[in-house]
């Protein structure tokens, strides 16, 4: 069956439908990872977005359900140059095509993803539609495409009620803003008992829980939209508890201190982004998935200082807060599949809890 990708700038790509037969409107971003498509599909930070994979062949090792970052995919749609007909891997549970159909995710293959990526790089991430309907008059759908906005996605991706992961002498509260499961797993692997809380949990519940530390998770959407959550993050920041934050949590902590965030032209999505530790001068390769960053010129140097920067575009990738036991990063130290260069930041969080 033919499928079409219609961008808000009027570009139309024709390909083949290899996923669910479903029409969706979403924001389109590209991801440069060569592997890890299962992790991409199930990363809640992609809620409201369709992902264009720049690597030309996707699905060659099928889907191993153990690799999922959440219980289901969160991408709205998937765009590939070629979807492997048969996945070959001894860990495979299901082929990617069948997985996409099972979870009602539309996928289009057979288009020039390099050309599509160049359009997004030049014009910025934009809205679009994946459909199997051939529209002779694009005005029928352009209003729907232009009016789409990624909103309310933290509420859609957070957990419904608290739950525990792992056991250990230390106890950490993890606020789930759309958390990847490897964050809790990375802590549990260090003999830490993790209690995962819904995003709307009051700060008082965490403060009264006698935890050794607090982790703020990744998540989707515009950070400034989460007004009530930002108020609670501010209270947590004043509690004296050691706090480590990743991605959206990093942005929410900045907003709680009066700093500003802005939307990048096309975001950072991939497993090959170099970040520099400003304390040591050392560069690490990181996995990233975000459209928003903290504005460097909005950071009050009496309150906080940049910790990491992106080597490619010099954007803020980490912040240390002065006089507080709080550190945050924009990238994903728990990445899987992805580089493990920054996994030691979880050890850094352990050290922060030692001086509580």
XYZ file of C-alpha atoms in Angstrom:
356
model
C 0.000 0.000 0.000
C 1.280 3.465 -0.872
C 1.857 5.946 1.938
C 2.560 9.672 1.953
C 4.453 11.998 4.228
C 3.172 15.572 3.999
C 5.247 18.304 5.640
C 3.876 21.674 6.677
C 6.228 23.378 4.190
C 4.376 21.631 1.329
C 6.912 18.884 0.626
C 5.299 15.511 -0.075
C 7.148 12.166 -0.016
C 5.666 9.007 -1.488
C 6.632 5.625 -0.066
C 5.210 2.339 1.150
C 3.168 1.715 4.285
C 4.842 -0.975 6.392
C 3.235 -0.268 9.758
C -0.278 0.402 10.970
C -2.757 1.716 8.415
C -3.380 4.912 10.339
C -3.264 8.645 9.628
C -1.323 10.712 12.166
C -0.254 14.340 12.512
C 2.824 15.016 14.624
C 6.088 16.914 14.887
C 8.925 15.394 12.832
C 12.498 15.014 14.091
C 15.431 12.931 12.877
C 17.629 10.515 14.826
C 21.195 9.707 13.725
C 21.630 6.458 15.693
C 22.808 3.409 13.746
C 21.344 0.978 16.294
C 18.880 1.218 19.172
C 15.665 1.671 17.187
C 13.744 -0.286 19.838
C 14.949 2.137 22.495
C 14.023 5.069 20.244
C 10.504 3.766 19.638
C 9.866 3.229 23.350
C 11.477 6.419 24.693
C 8.604 8.459 26.217
C 10.498 11.665 25.328
C 9.287 11.148 21.739
C 5.606 11.477 22.673
C 3.914 13.705 20.118
C 6.695 13.216 17.573
C 7.429 11.045 14.542
C 11.028 9.943 14.099
C 13.012 9.861 10.870
C 15.895 7.378 11.130
C 18.903 8.567 9.100
C 20.561 5.138 9.045
C 19.307 3.494 5.815
C 18.430 -0.026 7.050
C 16.291 -0.380 10.174
C 14.922 -3.556 11.747
C 17.722 -5.956 10.811
C 17.913 -7.462 14.323
C 14.182 -7.428 15.011
C 12.712 -6.454 18.365
C 13.883 -7.790 21.700
C 11.180 -6.827 24.195
C 13.729 -6.746 26.998
C 15.309 -3.697 25.331
C 12.173 -1.564 25.575
C 12.584 1.660 27.563
C 8.910 1.573 28.523
C 5.979 -0.800 28.263
C 4.952 0.469 24.819
C 6.141 2.697 21.953
C 5.525 6.432 22.338
C 6.460 7.717 18.878
C 3.514 8.829 16.756
C 5.053 7.580 13.503
C 8.240 6.075 12.096
C 10.071 6.950 8.867
C 12.808 4.766 7.356
C 14.563 4.332 4.050
C 14.251 0.548 4.211
C 12.631 -1.698 6.800
C 14.269 -5.125 7.033
C 11.833 -7.848 6.040
C 13.287 -10.314 8.510
C 15.121 -9.549 11.727
C 17.999 -11.873 12.587
C 19.026 -12.106 16.241
C 18.939 -14.910 18.799
C 17.263 -12.503 21.281
C 14.510 -11.459 18.860
C 10.904 -11.784 20.026
C 9.163 -10.267 17.011
C 9.988 -8.618 13.680
C 9.893 -4.814 13.669
C 7.084 -4.610 11.083
C 4.829 -6.845 13.173
C 5.750 -4.887 16.311
C 4.731 -1.595 14.684
C 1.419 -3.046 13.490
C 0.728 -4.587 16.897
C 1.204 -1.206 18.601
C -0.691 0.775 15.944
C 2.331 2.809 14.825
C 2.273 3.959 11.175
C 5.581 3.544 9.352
C 6.586 4.670 5.887
C 9.559 3.249 3.998
C 11.112 3.796 0.595
C 11.604 7.547 0.816
C 14.873 9.474 0.636
C 15.508 9.978 4.344
C 18.753 11.865 3.620
C 16.800 14.467 1.652
C 14.113 14.621 4.339
C 16.742 15.086 7.050
C 18.361 17.936 5.106
C 14.991 19.688 4.906
C 14.537 19.412 8.684
C 18.113 20.577 9.315
C 17.676 23.603 7.056
C 14.147 24.613 8.020
C 13.914 23.160 11.526
C 11.708 20.428 12.938
C 8.186 20.843 11.642
C 4.755 19.300 11.725
C 3.637 16.760 9.194
C 1.288 13.899 8.431
C 1.742 10.222 7.590
C -1.227 8.914 5.606
C -2.228 6.273 3.080
C -4.704 8.702 1.477
C -3.560 10.585 -1.616
C -4.767 14.148 -1.218
C -5.087 16.016 -4.496
C -5.858 19.203 -2.586
C -3.400 19.688 0.287
C -5.468 22.529 1.724
C -7.701 19.794 3.174
C -4.968 18.705 5.570
C -2.662 21.716 5.916
C -4.831 23.423 8.521
C -4.772 20.268 10.636
C -0.983 19.985 10.217
C -0.285 23.640 11.009
C -2.518 23.633 14.099
C -0.891 20.599 15.710
C 1.104 21.218 18.900
C 2.929 18.827 21.216
C 1.234 19.516 24.552
C 0.190 17.704 27.732
C 2.621 14.881 27.020
C 4.185 14.580 30.502
C 0.780 13.641 31.895
C 0.399 11.051 29.122
C 3.748 9.358 29.786
C 4.179 9.411 33.573
C 3.269 6.420 35.747
C -0.169 6.174 37.407
C 1.036 5.316 40.900
C 4.321 4.839 42.813
C 6.280 1.616 42.455
C 9.666 0.295 43.568
C 12.674 -0.940 41.603
C 15.616 -2.735 43.242
C 16.727 -3.046 46.838
C 19.551 -1.588 48.861
C 20.623 0.442 51.859
C 20.215 3.768 50.083
C 16.808 4.974 48.956
C 16.144 7.312 46.023
C 12.914 8.933 44.876
C 12.630 9.124 41.094
C 10.125 11.613 39.705
C 8.788 10.165 36.468
C 8.219 12.850 33.825
C 8.304 10.177 31.108
C 11.233 8.186 32.465
C 13.225 5.633 30.512
C 13.379 2.421 32.539
C 17.183 2.336 32.403
C 17.397 5.283 34.807
C 15.849 3.249 37.625
C 17.775 0.172 36.472
C 21.110 2.047 36.562
C 20.420 3.058 40.164
C 19.179 -0.403 41.157
C 22.378 -1.930 39.730
C 24.233 0.123 42.362
C 22.239 -1.484 45.195
C 19.876 1.468 45.540
C 16.176 1.073 46.250
C 14.281 3.311 43.826
C 10.722 4.496 44.387
C 9.256 5.883 41.163
C 6.642 8.606 41.624
C 4.132 10.168 39.201
C 5.072 13.598 37.836
C 2.337 15.348 39.865
C 3.649 14.115 43.224
C 3.939 16.994 45.741
C 7.442 17.837 46.936
C 6.271 17.299 50.514
C 5.673 13.597 49.816
C 9.290 13.212 48.684
C 10.752 15.352 51.479
C 8.817 13.456 54.160
C 9.834 10.095 52.680
C 13.292 10.139 54.271
C 15.092 9.527 50.975
C 18.846 9.748 50.509
C 18.477 11.459 47.158
C 16.118 12.524 44.397
C 16.358 11.811 40.671
C 14.421 13.901 38.140
C 13.829 11.993 34.915
C 13.743 12.740 31.221
C 10.440 13.429 29.486
C 8.713 14.930 26.443
C 7.507 18.337 25.371
C 8.098 21.985 26.216
C 9.477 22.229 29.782
C 7.924 25.648 30.427
C 4.455 24.118 30.027
C 4.816 22.245 33.345
C 4.037 25.183 35.630
C 2.822 23.240 38.682
C 5.621 20.687 38.447
C 8.205 23.501 38.318
C 6.827 24.866 41.613
C 7.316 21.470 43.273
C 10.826 21.112 41.810
C 11.648 24.500 43.355
C 10.554 23.206 46.771
C 12.690 20.090 46.311
C 15.695 22.249 45.413
C 15.337 24.068 48.737
C 15.030 20.859 50.796
C 18.746 20.132 51.064
C 18.321 16.708 49.461
C 20.926 15.597 46.904
C 19.306 15.924 43.478
C 20.448 14.645 40.097
C 18.400 15.429 36.989
C 18.402 14.220 33.391
C 17.042 15.903 30.235
C 13.577 17.331 31.008
C 14.398 17.180 34.732
C 17.513 19.253 33.983
C 15.374 21.866 32.213
C 12.718 21.925 34.941
C 15.372 22.534 37.601
C 16.689 25.482 35.582
C 13.202 26.956 35.207
C 12.638 26.495 38.946
C 15.630 28.784 39.536
C 14.371 31.474 37.178
C 16.486 30.547 34.154
C 14.985 30.303 30.664
C 14.710 27.569 28.039
C 14.386 27.814 24.276
C 13.579 25.472 21.401
C 16.442 24.362 19.186
C 16.089 24.529 15.413
C 16.064 20.752 14.947
C 17.081 19.386 18.354
C 19.650 16.805 19.368
C 18.557 13.224 18.675
C 21.145 10.466 18.386
C 23.914 8.473 20.037
C 26.966 10.386 18.832
C 26.846 13.832 20.457
C 30.122 15.052 22.031
C 29.841 16.866 25.366
C 32.679 18.556 27.262
C 33.102 18.532 31.037
C 34.132 22.112 31.800
C 35.741 21.053 35.105
C 38.168 18.580 33.532
C 38.229 19.473 29.841
C 37.401 15.868 28.996
C 35.014 15.129 26.113
C 32.474 12.299 26.214
C 30.219 10.835 23.528
C 26.598 10.927 24.645
C 23.104 9.873 23.666
C 20.616 12.721 23.405
C 16.949 13.286 22.690
C 15.672 16.810 23.240
C 14.325 19.828 21.379
C 14.782 22.371 24.188
C 17.867 23.719 25.978
C 18.675 26.114 28.813
C 19.587 29.612 27.596
C 23.195 30.200 28.611
C 22.759 33.944 29.088
C 19.832 33.359 31.478
C 21.943 31.426 34.011
C 22.743 33.546 37.069
C 26.374 32.608 37.817
C 25.751 33.338 41.512
C 23.182 30.548 41.540
C 24.640 27.995 39.104
C 27.397 27.407 36.588
C 27.589 25.416 33.350
C 29.037 21.943 33.896
C 28.901 20.411 30.398
C 28.590 22.021 26.984
C 27.834 20.537 23.576
C 31.029 20.520 21.513
C 29.110 20.936 18.240
C 27.009 24.003 19.006
C 28.176 25.110 22.489
C 24.708 24.697 24.047
C 24.404 23.942 27.757
C 24.534 20.211 28.526
C 24.966 20.248 32.294
C 24.621 22.567 35.289
C 26.015 22.589 38.843
C 24.159 24.621 41.478
C 26.216 26.738 43.850
C 25.869 25.955 47.561
C 23.450 23.125 46.794
C 23.917 19.400 46.320
C 22.301 19.536 42.886
C 23.695 18.540 39.487
C 21.851 18.180 36.197
C 22.644 17.002 32.659
C 20.840 17.371 29.339
C 22.096 14.087 27.858
C 21.364 10.469 28.852
C 24.009 8.729 31.009
C 21.745 5.658 31.208
C 21.654 5.242 27.418
C 21.060 1.751 26.060
C 21.751 1.084 23.241
C 24.248 3.905 23.119
C 27.634 5.047 24.394
C 28.388 4.302 28.049
C 30.942 7.107 28.432
C 28.865 9.000 30.991
C 27.462 6.059 32.978
C 29.845 7.079 35.788
C 27.589 10.062 36.504
C 25.424 7.655 38.496
C 28.512 7.037 40.657
C 28.770 10.821 40.997
C 25.193 10.826 42.308
C 26.191 8.190 44.861
C 29.014 10.459 46.075
C 26.531 13.338 46.356
C 24.411 11.189 48.683
C 27.436 10.414 50.848
C 27.764 14.073 51.794
C 24.056 14.553 52.433
